[in-house]
Amino acid sequence: MNQVQLHADAFGLLAIIGLVSALCTWGVVKNAGRFGLLDVPNERSSHASTTPRGGGLSIVLATFLGLLLFNSLKNPTPNQIAPVMLSGAIVALIGLFDDLGKVRSISSRLAAHVVAACIGLWIIGGVPQISILSYAIEPSIIGNIFAVLYVVWLINLYNFMDGINGLAGVEAISVCVLVSVLSARNGLTPTPIISLLILASAVAGFLVFNFPSARVFMGDVGSGFLGLTFAMLSLISANEKENMFWVWMIMLGVFVVDSSYTLFYRLLKGENVKVAHRGHAYQVLARRLNSHRSVTIGVLIVNVFWLFPIAFLVVENRFAGSVAVITAYSPIVVAVHFFSKGT
């Protein structure tokens, strides 16, 4: 009976979060003009009409509400929730100011991201041990520096990949649900698993207004928060089971490869990487297909039918994590190489 009640409470919690997120997103849509949260299209945009932005604020608020309600129901380990709430609040706040046009310097935005990463890593006790083949990377000052860079990179790559209808939202929901399944299979404690489902519900409420056609954009407030939350949860999970780090890297494969490849390719070409562009593979493909929906659904298919089975083999200890990442990324790198060049 207690188990039935627990499931009922969890289902009710997720339903409340989704509803709150949808209502908050509706509020942003209705009031975006009053607060200057409007995205006017330019030559680098993937949309053709002025659209409200900052809808990701609903994801942040609904997630925080969900974590607080979960805390009242179960009393989870503090260092598994506090990093998301404290670090997430910093990243979301700087993102909201950016959406409002109040942040003029990239360096100030990155500084906020670094501070958020340091706070989150301090709360969880630093970077976990990670093994690459037979070599173990022990927690150290250098390891924690790389961990800060990792967190900052995930924050920004998620922002880079939020450029067409539904992509960032569908990626978030699919990764949350699939990683929660893998986490349960791997024997993780309930907190990171429930946190993922809370986040998925919050994104689902927003996605109602963002896909298949976008009545509102996520904005930096939402994309940065998702990147930060995924980074924190990946490290929290890896503190419990080391192979979970590789599971996260695999499941985020499409976003990691497209954003990283495009950045390095632009650097090699001598382009100014501070300037916005439409050179990501997903953006090129969306223009060639004349369809945001097809690209977004395509990424979902890759996550479910390519990345998830490989990550499952890692959880089952049938595939070394680092080798699995290379295997998972290889065809994505090839696809991104051709799509980003428009061929």
Coordinates of C-alpha atoms in Angstrom, one line a residue:
M1 CA 0.0 0.0 0.0
N2 CA 2.9 2.4 0.8
Q3 CA 4.4 1.6 -2.5
V4 CA 1.2 2.4 -4.3
Q5 CA 0.9 5.6 -2.4
L6 CA 4.4 6.5 -3.3
H7 CA 3.8 6.0 -7.0
A8 CA 0.5 8.0 -6.8
D9 CA 2.4 10.9 -5.1
A10 CA 5.1 10.8 -7.7
F11 CA 2.6 10.9 -10.6
G12 CA 0.7 13.7 -8.9
L13 CA 3.9 15.6 -8.4
L14 CA 4.9 15.3 -12.1
A15 CA 1.4 16.3 -13.3
I16 CA 1.5 19.4 -11.1
I17 CA 4.9 20.4 -12.4
G18 CA 3.8 20.1 -16.0
L19 CA 0.7 22.1 -15.4
V20 CA 2.6 24.9 -13.6
S21 CA 5.1 25.0 -16.3
A22 CA 2.4 25.3 -19.0
L23 CA 0.7 28.1 -17.1
C24 CA 3.9 30.0 -16.6
T25 CA 4.8 29.6 -20.3
W26 CA 1.4 31.0 -21.2
G27 CA 2.0 33.9 -18.9
V28 CA 5.3 34.6 -20.7
V29 CA 3.6 34.5 -24.1
K30 CA 0.9 37.0 -23.0
N31 CA 3.3 39.4 -21.3
A32 CA 6.5 39.2 -23.3
G33 CA 5.9 42.5 -25.1
R34 CA 5.5 44.4 -21.8
F35 CA 8.9 43.3 -20.6
G36 CA 10.9 43.5 -23.9
L37 CA 11.1 39.7 -24.2
L38 CA 10.7 39.6 -28.0
D39 CA 13.0 37.9 -30.5
V40 CA 13.1 39.9 -33.7
P41 CA 14.3 37.8 -36.7
N42 CA 17.5 38.8 -38.5
E43 CA 19.8 37.3 -41.1
R44 CA 21.1 34.7 -38.6
S45 CA 17.7 33.6 -37.3
S46 CA 15.9 30.4 -38.1
H47 CA 12.5 32.0 -37.7
A48 CA 10.6 34.5 -39.8
S49 CA 8.4 36.4 -37.4
T50 CA 8.8 38.3 -34.1
T51 CA 8.3 35.7 -31.3
P52 CA 8.4 35.9 -27.5
R53 CA 11.5 34.6 -25.8
G54 CA 12.3 33.7 -22.2
G55 CA 9.8 30.9 -22.0
G56 CA 12.4 28.8 -20.3
L57 CA 11.7 30.7 -17.2
S58 CA 8.7 28.4 -16.7
I59 CA 11.1 25.4 -16.8
V60 CA 13.2 26.9 -14.1
L61 CA 10.3 27.8 -11.8
A62 CA 8.5 24.5 -12.3
T63 CA 11.7 22.5 -11.7
F64 CA 12.4 24.4 -8.4
L65 CA 8.8 23.9 -7.3
G66 CA 9.1 20.2 -8.1
L67 CA 12.4 19.8 -6.2
L68 CA 10.9 21.6 -3.2
L69 CA 7.8 19.4 -3.2
F70 CA 9.9 16.3 -3.6
N71 CA 12.0 17.4 -0.7
S72 CA 8.9 17.7 1.5
L73 CA 7.8 14.1 0.4
K74 CA 11.1 12.2 0.7
N75 CA 13.9 14.4 2.3
P76 CA 16.5 13.6 -0.4
T77 CA 20.2 14.0 0.1
P78 CA 20.8 17.8 0.2
N79 CA 24.0 17.7 -2.0
Q80 CA 21.9 16.1 -4.8
I81 CA 19.4 19.0 -5.0
A82 CA 21.2 22.1 -3.8
P83 CA 23.6 22.2 -6.8
V84 CA 20.7 22.3 -9.2
M85 CA 18.9 25.0 -7.3
L86 CA 21.8 27.3 -6.3
S87 CA 23.9 27.0 -9.4
G88 CA 20.8 26.8 -11.6
A89 CA 19.5 30.0 -10.1
I90 CA 22.7 31.8 -11.0
V91 CA 22.7 30.6 -14.6
A92 CA 19.0 31.2 -15.1
L93 CA 19.3 34.7 -13.7
I94 CA 22.2 35.7 -16.0
G95 CA 20.3 34.1 -18.9
L96 CA 17.1 36.1 -18.1
F97 CA 19.1 39.3 -18.0
D98 CA 20.6 38.3 -21.4
D99 CA 17.1 37.7 -22.8
L100 CA 16.1 41.1 -21.6
G101 CA 19.1 42.6 -23.4
K102 CA 20.8 43.7 -20.1
V103 CA 24.0 41.7 -20.6
R104 CA 26.4 43.3 -23.1
S105 CA 29.5 41.3 -22.4
I106 CA 30.2 37.7 -23.2
S107 CA 32.9 37.7 -20.5
S108 CA 30.4 38.7 -17.7
R109 CA 28.1 35.9 -18.8
L110 CA 30.9 33.3 -18.8
A111 CA 32.1 34.6 -15.4
A112 CA 28.6 33.9 -14.0
H113 CA 28.8 30.4 -15.5
V114 CA 32.1 29.7 -13.9
V115 CA 30.9 30.9 -10.5
A116 CA 27.8 28.6 -10.8
A117 CA 30.0 25.7 -11.8
C118 CA 32.4 26.2 -8.9
I119 CA 29.5 26.4 -6.4
G120 CA 27.9 23.3 -7.8
L121 CA 31.1 21.3 -7.7
W122 CA 31.9 22.5 -4.1
I123 CA 28.5 21.3 -2.9
I124 CA 28.8 17.8 -4.5
G125 CA 32.3 17.4 -3.2
G126 CA 34.3 17.9 -6.4
V127 CA 34.7 15.9 -9.5
P128 CA 34.2 12.1 -9.2
Q129 CA 36.8 9.5 -10.3
I130 CA 36.5 8.7 -14.0
S131 CA 38.2 5.8 -15.8
I132 CA 39.3 5.9 -19.4
L133 CA 40.1 2.4 -20.4
S134 CA 42.6 1.2 -17.8
Y135 CA 43.5 4.7 -16.6
A136 CA 41.7 6.3 -13.7
I137 CA 41.5 10.1 -13.4
E138 CA 41.6 10.8 -9.7
P139 CA 39.9 13.8 -8.1
S140 CA 42.5 16.6 -8.0
I141 CA 42.9 20.4 -8.6
I142 CA 43.5 19.7 -12.3
G143 CA 40.5 17.4 -12.4
N144 CA 38.2 20.0 -10.8
I145 CA 39.5 22.6 -13.3
F146 CA 38.5 20.4 -16.1
A147 CA 35.1 19.7 -14.4
V148 CA 34.5 23.5 -14.3
L149 CA 35.2 23.7 -18.0
Y150 CA 33.0 20.8 -18.6
V151 CA 30.0 22.4 -16.7
V152 CA 30.6 25.8 -18.5
W153 CA 30.8 24.0 -21.9
L154 CA 27.5 22.1 -21.3
I155 CA 25.8 25.3 -20.3
N156 CA 26.8 27.0 -23.5
L157 CA 26.5 24.1 -25.9
Y158 CA 22.9 23.8 -24.9
N159 CA 22.4 27.4 -25.8
F160 CA 24.1 26.9 -29.1
M161 CA 21.7 24.1 -30.0
D162 CA 18.5 26.0 -29.1
G163 CA 17.8 27.3 -32.5
I164 CA 14.8 25.6 -34.1
N165 CA 11.4 24.7 -32.9
G166 CA 11.3 22.0 -30.2
L167 CA 14.8 20.8 -30.5
A168 CA 16.1 21.8 -27.1
G169 CA 12.9 20.7 -25.4
V170 CA 12.6 17.3 -27.2
E171 CA 16.3 16.6 -26.5
A172 CA 15.8 17.5 -22.8
I173 CA 12.7 15.3 -22.3
S174 CA 14.2 12.3 -24.2
V175 CA 17.5 12.5 -22.4
C176 CA 15.8 12.9 -19.0
V177 CA 13.4 9.9 -19.5
L178 CA 16.0 7.6 -21.1
V179 CA 18.8 8.4 -18.5
S180 CA 16.3 7.9 -15.7
V181 CA 15.6 4.4 -17.0
L182 CA 19.3 3.7 -17.2
S183 CA 19.8 5.2 -13.8
A184 CA 17.2 2.9 -12.3
R185 CA 18.7 -0.1 -14.1
N186 CA 22.1 0.9 -12.7
G187 CA 20.8 1.0 -9.1
L188 CA 21.1 4.7 -8.5
T189 CA 19.4 6.3 -5.5
P190 CA 15.9 7.8 -6.2
T191 CA 17.0 11.5 -6.0
P192 CA 18.8 11.9 -9.4
I193 CA 16.1 9.7 -11.0
I194 CA 13.2 11.7 -9.7
S195 CA 15.0 15.0 -10.4
L196 CA 15.2 13.9 -14.1
L197 CA 11.5 13.2 -14.2
I198 CA 10.7 16.5 -12.6
L199 CA 12.8 18.3 -15.2
A200 CA 11.2 16.4 -18.0
S201 CA 7.7 17.4 -16.7
A202 CA 8.8 21.0 -16.5
V203 CA 10.1 21.0 -20.1
A204 CA 6.9 19.2 -21.3
G205 CA 4.8 22.0 -20.0
F206 CA 6.9 24.5 -22.0
L207 CA 7.0 22.3 -25.1
V208 CA 3.3 22.7 -25.6
F209 CA 4.0 26.2 -26.7
N210 CA 7.2 25.5 -28.6
F211 CA 6.5 22.5 -30.8
P212 CA 5.7 21.7 -33.6
S213 CA 5.3 25.5 -34.1
A214 CA 6.9 27.9 -31.7
R215 CA 4.7 30.5 -30.0
V216 CA 7.6 31.2 -27.6
F217 CA 11.3 30.5 -27.5
M218 CA 13.2 29.0 -24.5
G219 CA 15.7 31.8 -24.4
D220 CA 19.1 31.8 -22.5
V221 CA 17.2 31.5 -19.2
G222 CA 16.0 28.0 -20.2
S223 CA 18.8 26.6 -22.3
G224 CA 21.5 27.6 -19.8
F225 CA 19.6 26.2 -16.9
L226 CA 19.1 22.9 -18.8
G227 CA 22.8 22.7 -19.6
L228 CA 23.8 23.4 -16.0
T229 CA 21.3 20.9 -14.7
F230 CA 22.5 18.1 -17.0
A231 CA 26.1 18.8 -16.1
M232 CA 25.4 18.7 -12.3
L233 CA 23.2 15.6 -12.5
S234 CA 25.8 13.8 -14.6
L235 CA 28.5 14.4 -12.0
I236 CA 26.1 13.5 -9.1
S237 CA 25.2 10.3 -10.9
A238 CA 28.9 9.5 -11.6
N239 CA 29.6 10.0 -7.8
E240 CA 27.3 7.0 -7.3
K241 CA 28.2 4.9 -10.3
E242 CA 31.3 5.9 -12.3
N243 CA 29.9 4.5 -15.6
M244 CA 27.0 7.0 -15.5
F245 CA 29.3 9.8 -16.7
W246 CA 29.8 7.9 -19.9
V247 CA 26.0 7.2 -20.1
W248 CA 25.4 11.0 -20.0
M249 CA 28.1 11.7 -22.6
I250 CA 26.5 9.2 -24.9
M251 CA 22.9 10.4 -24.5
L252 CA 23.9 14.0 -25.1
G253 CA 25.9 12.9 -28.2
V254 CA 24.0 14.9 -30.8
F255 CA 24.3 18.2 -29.0
V256 CA 27.9 17.6 -27.9
V257 CA 29.1 16.7 -31.4
D258 CA 27.2 19.3 -33.4
S259 CA 28.2 22.2 -31.1
S260 CA 31.8 21.1 -30.6
Y261 CA 32.4 20.3 -34.2
T262 CA 30.9 23.6 -35.4
L263 CA 32.9 25.7 -32.9
F264 CA 36.2 24.1 -33.9
Y265 CA 35.4 24.3 -37.6
R266 CA 34.7 28.0 -37.3
L267 CA 37.9 28.5 -35.3
L268 CA 39.9 26.8 -38.1
K269 CA 38.3 29.0 -40.7
G270 CA 39.3 32.1 -38.6
E271 CA 35.7 33.2 -38.0
N272 CA 34.7 35.3 -35.0
V273 CA 33.1 32.8 -32.8
K274 CA 31.5 35.6 -30.7
V275 CA 29.2 36.4 -33.6
A276 CA 25.9 34.5 -33.9
H277 CA 25.6 32.3 -36.9
R278 CA 23.4 29.6 -38.6
G279 CA 26.2 27.2 -39.4
H280 CA 25.3 24.3 -37.0
A281 CA 24.4 21.1 -38.8
Y282 CA 20.9 21.1 -37.4
Q283 CA 20.3 24.6 -38.7
V284 CA 21.7 23.8 -42.2
L285 CA 19.6 20.6 -42.3
A286 CA 16.4 22.4 -41.2
R287 CA 16.9 24.9 -44.1
R288 CA 17.5 22.2 -46.6
L289 CA 14.5 20.2 -45.5
N290 CA 12.5 23.4 -44.9
S291 CA 11.3 21.8 -41.7
H292 CA 12.2 22.2 -38.1
R293 CA 9.9 19.3 -37.2
S294 CA 11.8 16.8 -39.3
V295 CA 15.1 17.6 -37.7
T296 CA 13.8 17.6 -34.2
I297 CA 12.1 14.2 -34.7
G298 CA 15.2 13.0 -36.3
V299 CA 17.3 13.8 -33.2
L300 CA 14.7 12.0 -31.1
I301 CA 15.0 8.9 -33.3
V302 CA 18.8 9.0 -32.9
N303 CA 18.5 9.3 -29.2
V304 CA 16.1 6.4 -28.8
F305 CA 17.4 3.9 -31.4
W306 CA 21.1 4.6 -31.6
L307 CA 22.4 6.3 -28.4
F308 CA 20.2 4.6 -25.8
P309 CA 21.1 1.0 -26.8
I310 CA 24.8 1.9 -26.6
A311 CA 24.4 3.6 -23.2
F312 CA 22.4 0.5 -22.1
L313 CA 25.4 -1.7 -22.9
V314 CA 27.6 0.5 -20.8
V315 CA 25.2 0.1 -17.8
E316 CA 25.3 -3.6 -18.3
N317 CA 29.1 -3.5 -18.3
R318 CA 29.3 -5.0 -21.8
F319 CA 31.0 -1.9 -23.3
A320 CA 33.8 0.3 -21.9
G321 CA 32.5 3.8 -21.4
S322 CA 35.2 5.7 -23.4
V323 CA 35.0 3.2 -26.3
A324 CA 31.2 3.4 -26.3
V325 CA 31.4 7.2 -26.6
I326 CA 33.7 6.9 -29.6
T327 CA 31.4 4.3 -31.2
A328 CA 28.3 6.5 -30.5
Y329 CA 29.8 9.7 -31.8
S330 CA 31.5 8.4 -35.0
P331 CA 28.5 8.4 -37.3
I332 CA 27.2 11.6 -35.8
V333 CA 30.6 13.3 -36.5
V334 CA 30.3 12.1 -40.1
A335 CA 26.8 13.4 -40.5
V336 CA 27.6 16.8 -38.9
H337 CA 30.6 17.1 -41.1
F338 CA 28.5 16.8 -44.3
F339 CA 25.4 18.7 -43.0
S340 CA 27.4 21.6 -41.6
K341 CA 28.9 22.2 -45.0
G342 CA 25.5 22.0 -46.7
T343 CA 26.4 19.0 -48.8

